[in-house]
mmCIF file of C-alpha atoms in Angstrom:
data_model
loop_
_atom_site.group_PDB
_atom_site.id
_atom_site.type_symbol
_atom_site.label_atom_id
_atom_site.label_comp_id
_atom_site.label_asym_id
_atom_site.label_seq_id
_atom_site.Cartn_x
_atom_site.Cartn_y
_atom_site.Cartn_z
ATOM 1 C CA UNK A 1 8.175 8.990 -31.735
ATOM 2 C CA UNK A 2 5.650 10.661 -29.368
ATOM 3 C CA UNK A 3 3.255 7.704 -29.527
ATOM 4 C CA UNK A 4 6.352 5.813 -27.491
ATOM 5 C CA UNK A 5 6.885 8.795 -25.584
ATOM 6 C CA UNK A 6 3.651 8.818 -24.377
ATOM 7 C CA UNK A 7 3.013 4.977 -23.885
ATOM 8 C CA UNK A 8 6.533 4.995 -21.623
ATOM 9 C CA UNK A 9 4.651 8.014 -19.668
ATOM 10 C CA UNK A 10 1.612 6.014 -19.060
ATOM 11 C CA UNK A 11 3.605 2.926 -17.815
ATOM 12 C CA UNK A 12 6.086 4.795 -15.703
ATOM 13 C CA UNK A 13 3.255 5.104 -12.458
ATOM 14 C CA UNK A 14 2.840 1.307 -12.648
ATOM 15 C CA UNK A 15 5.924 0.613 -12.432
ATOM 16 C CA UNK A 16 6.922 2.506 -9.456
ATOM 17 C CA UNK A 17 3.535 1.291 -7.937
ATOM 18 C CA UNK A 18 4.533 -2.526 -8.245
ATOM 19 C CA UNK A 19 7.875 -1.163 -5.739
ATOM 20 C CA UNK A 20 5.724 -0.347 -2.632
ATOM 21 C CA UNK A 21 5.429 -2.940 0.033
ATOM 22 C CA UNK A 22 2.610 -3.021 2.501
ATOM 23 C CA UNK A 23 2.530 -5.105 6.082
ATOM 24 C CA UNK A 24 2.443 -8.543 5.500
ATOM 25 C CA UNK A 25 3.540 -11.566 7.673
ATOM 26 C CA UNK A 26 5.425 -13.240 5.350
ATOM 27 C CA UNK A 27 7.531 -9.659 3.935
ATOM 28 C CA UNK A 28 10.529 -8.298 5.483
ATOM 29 C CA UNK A 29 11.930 -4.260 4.113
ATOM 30 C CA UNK A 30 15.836 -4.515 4.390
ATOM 31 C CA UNK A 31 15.706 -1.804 6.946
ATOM 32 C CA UNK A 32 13.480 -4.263 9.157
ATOM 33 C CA UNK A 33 15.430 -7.372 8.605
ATOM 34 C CA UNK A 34 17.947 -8.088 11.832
ATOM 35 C CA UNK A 35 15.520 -5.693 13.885
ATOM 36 C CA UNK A 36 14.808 -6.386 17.671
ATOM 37 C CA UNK A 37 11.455 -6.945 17.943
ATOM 38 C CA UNK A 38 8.918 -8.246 20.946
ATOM 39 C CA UNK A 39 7.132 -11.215 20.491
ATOM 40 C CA UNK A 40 3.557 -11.803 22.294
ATOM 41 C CA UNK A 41 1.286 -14.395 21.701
ATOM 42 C CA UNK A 42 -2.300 -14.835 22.052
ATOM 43 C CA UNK A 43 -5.552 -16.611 20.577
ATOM 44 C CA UNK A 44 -7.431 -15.202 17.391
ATOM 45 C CA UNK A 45 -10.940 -13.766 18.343
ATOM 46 C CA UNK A 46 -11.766 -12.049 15.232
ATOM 47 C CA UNK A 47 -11.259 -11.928 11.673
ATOM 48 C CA UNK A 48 -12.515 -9.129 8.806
ATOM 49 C CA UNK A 49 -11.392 -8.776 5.002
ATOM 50 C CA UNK A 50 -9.957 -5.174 4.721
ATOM 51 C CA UNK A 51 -8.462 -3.446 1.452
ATOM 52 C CA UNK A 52 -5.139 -2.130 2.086
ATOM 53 C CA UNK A 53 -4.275 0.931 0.280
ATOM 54 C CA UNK A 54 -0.986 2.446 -0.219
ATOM 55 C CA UNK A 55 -1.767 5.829 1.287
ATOM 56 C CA UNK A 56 0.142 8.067 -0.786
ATOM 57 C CA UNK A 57 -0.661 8.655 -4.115
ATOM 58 C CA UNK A 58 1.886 11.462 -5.292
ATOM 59 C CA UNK A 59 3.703 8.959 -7.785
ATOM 60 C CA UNK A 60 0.096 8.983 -10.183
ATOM 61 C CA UNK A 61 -0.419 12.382 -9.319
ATOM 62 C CA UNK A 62 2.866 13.533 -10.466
ATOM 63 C CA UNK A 63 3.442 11.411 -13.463
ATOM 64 C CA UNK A 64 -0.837 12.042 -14.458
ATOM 65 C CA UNK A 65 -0.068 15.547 -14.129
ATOM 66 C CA UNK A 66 2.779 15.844 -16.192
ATOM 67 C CA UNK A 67 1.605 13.138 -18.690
ATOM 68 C CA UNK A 68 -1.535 15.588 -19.080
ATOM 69 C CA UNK A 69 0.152 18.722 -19.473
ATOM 70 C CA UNK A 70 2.716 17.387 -22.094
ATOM 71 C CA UNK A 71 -0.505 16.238 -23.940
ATOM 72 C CA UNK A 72 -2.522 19.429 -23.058
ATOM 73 C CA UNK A 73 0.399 21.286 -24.789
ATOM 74 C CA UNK A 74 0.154 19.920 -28.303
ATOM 75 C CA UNK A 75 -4.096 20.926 -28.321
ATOM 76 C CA UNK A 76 -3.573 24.079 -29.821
ATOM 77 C CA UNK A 77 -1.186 27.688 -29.479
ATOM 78 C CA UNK A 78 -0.557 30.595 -27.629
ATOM 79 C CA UNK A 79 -3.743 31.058 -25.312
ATOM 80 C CA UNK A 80 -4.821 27.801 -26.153
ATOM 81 C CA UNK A 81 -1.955 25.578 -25.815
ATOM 82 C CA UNK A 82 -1.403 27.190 -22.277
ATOM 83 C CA UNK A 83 -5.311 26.372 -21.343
ATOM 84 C CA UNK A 84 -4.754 23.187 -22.827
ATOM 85 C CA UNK A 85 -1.718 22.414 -20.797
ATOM 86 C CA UNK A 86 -3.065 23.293 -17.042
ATOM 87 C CA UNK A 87 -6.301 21.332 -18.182
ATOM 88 C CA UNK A 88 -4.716 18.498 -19.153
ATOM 89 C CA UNK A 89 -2.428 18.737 -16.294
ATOM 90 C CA UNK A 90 -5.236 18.792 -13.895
ATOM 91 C CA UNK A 91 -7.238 16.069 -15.469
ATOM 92 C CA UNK A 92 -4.081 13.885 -15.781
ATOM 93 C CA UNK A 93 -3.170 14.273 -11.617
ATOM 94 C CA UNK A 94 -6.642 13.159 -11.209
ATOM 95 C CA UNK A 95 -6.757 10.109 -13.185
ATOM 96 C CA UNK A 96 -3.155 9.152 -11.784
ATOM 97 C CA UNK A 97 -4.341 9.616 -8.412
ATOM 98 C CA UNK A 98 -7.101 7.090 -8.905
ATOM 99 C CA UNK A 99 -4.602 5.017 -11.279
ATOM 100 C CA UNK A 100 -2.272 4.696 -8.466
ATOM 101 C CA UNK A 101 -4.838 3.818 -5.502
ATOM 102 C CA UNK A 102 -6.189 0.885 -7.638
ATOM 103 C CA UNK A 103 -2.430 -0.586 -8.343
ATOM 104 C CA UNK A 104 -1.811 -0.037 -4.696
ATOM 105 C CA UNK A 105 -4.848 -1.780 -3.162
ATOM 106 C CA UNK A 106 -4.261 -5.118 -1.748
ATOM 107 C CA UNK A 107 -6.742 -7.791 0.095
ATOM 108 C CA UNK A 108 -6.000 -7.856 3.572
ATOM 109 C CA UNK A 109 -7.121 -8.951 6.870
ATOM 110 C CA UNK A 110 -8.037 -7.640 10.060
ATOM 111 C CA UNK A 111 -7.168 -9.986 12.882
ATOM 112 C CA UNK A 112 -7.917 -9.394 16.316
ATOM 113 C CA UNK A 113 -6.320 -11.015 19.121
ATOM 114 C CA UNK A 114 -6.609 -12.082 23.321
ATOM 115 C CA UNK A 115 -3.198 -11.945 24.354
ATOM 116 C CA UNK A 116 -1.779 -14.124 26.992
ATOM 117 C CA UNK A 117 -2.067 -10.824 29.310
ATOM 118 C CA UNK A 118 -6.074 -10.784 28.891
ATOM 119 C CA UNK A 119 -5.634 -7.532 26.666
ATOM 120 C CA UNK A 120 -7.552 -7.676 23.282
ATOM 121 C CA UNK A 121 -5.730 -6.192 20.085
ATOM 122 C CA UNK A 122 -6.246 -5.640 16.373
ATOM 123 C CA UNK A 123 -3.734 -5.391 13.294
ATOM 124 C CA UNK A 124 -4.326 -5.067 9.972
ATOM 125 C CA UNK A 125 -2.048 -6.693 7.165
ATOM 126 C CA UNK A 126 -1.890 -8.162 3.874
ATOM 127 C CA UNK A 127 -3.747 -11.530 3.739
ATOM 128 C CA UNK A 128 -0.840 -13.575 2.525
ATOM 129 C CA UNK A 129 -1.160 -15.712 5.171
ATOM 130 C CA UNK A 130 -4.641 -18.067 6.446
ATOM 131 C CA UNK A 131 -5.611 -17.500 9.816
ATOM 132 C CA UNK A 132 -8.241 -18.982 11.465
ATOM 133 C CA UNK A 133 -10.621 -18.159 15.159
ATOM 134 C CA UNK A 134 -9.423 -19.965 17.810
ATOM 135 C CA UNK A 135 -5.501 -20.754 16.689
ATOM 136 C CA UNK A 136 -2.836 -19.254 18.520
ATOM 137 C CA UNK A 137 -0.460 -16.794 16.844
ATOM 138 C CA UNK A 138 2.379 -14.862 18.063
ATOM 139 C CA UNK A 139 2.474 -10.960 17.624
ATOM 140 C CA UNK A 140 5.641 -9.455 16.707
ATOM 141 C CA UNK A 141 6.416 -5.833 17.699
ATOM 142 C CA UNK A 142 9.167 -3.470 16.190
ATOM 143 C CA UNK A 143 10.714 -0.715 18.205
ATOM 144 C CA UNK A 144 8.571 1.869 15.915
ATOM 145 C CA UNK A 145 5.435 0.067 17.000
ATOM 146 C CA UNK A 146 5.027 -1.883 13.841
ATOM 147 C CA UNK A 147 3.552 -5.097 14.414
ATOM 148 C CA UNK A 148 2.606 -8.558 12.295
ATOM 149 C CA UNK A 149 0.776 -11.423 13.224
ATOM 150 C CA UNK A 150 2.392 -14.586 12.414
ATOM 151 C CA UNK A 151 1.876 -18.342 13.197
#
């Protein structure tokens, strides 16, 4: 029983990691769907691969730590099991924190732009979409300051 315990532990971080969404141009959140947002448009300039991490790793840390300190428990008892416990829960947040960085890296892109105005600007997003120097794009601009690049 604790061996599926323990494997349903170890698989509850990737599944909440597979729920995050990062920018992309292609990706709409609910909340941003039907939004008001400006449109600019300008020429690429620039391109540069990027890694885009999720930049909060408390769901691995969490789940690591517990996960650790449920298995630190059974090493042992009295003194023993509670040393046990706060080292395993340590050494479990740890691993989940770098657990949950990998799952939450994605390839992405760094495209800078000349817009129409002359100004130059850069965003960063997933690379789910092929962009190329010299092609125009438009620039899309939420209220919060959220932007995408988009064809």
């Amino acid at each position: 029983m604790k061996l599926g315990f323990y494997t349903g532990m170890l698989l509850f971080p990737l599944a909440l990691g597979a729920c995050s969404i990062m920018p992309s141009s292609n990706t709409y959140t609910t909340a941003q769907a039907g939004t008001l947002q400006e449109v600019k448009f300008g020429t690429v300039v620039g391109l540069r691969n990027v890694m885009i991490r999720e930049d909060n790793a408390e769901t691995g840390k969490v789940a690591g730590g517990v996960i650790g300190g449920v298995a630190g428990n059974d090493l042992g008892e009295g003194k023993g099991q509670i040393i046990g416990s706060v080292a395993g829960a340590v050494i479990g947040g740890t691993v989940g924190i770098a657990l949950d960085r990998s799952i939450q890296s994605k390839q992405g892109v760094e495209i800078t732009v000349k817009l129409e105005d002359n100004r130059t600007v850069a965003i960063a997003q997933l690379a789910d979409e092929h962009f190329t120097i010299g092609e125009q794009v438009k620039i899309l601009t939420s209220q919060d300051g959220k932007a995408r690049i988009t064809h």
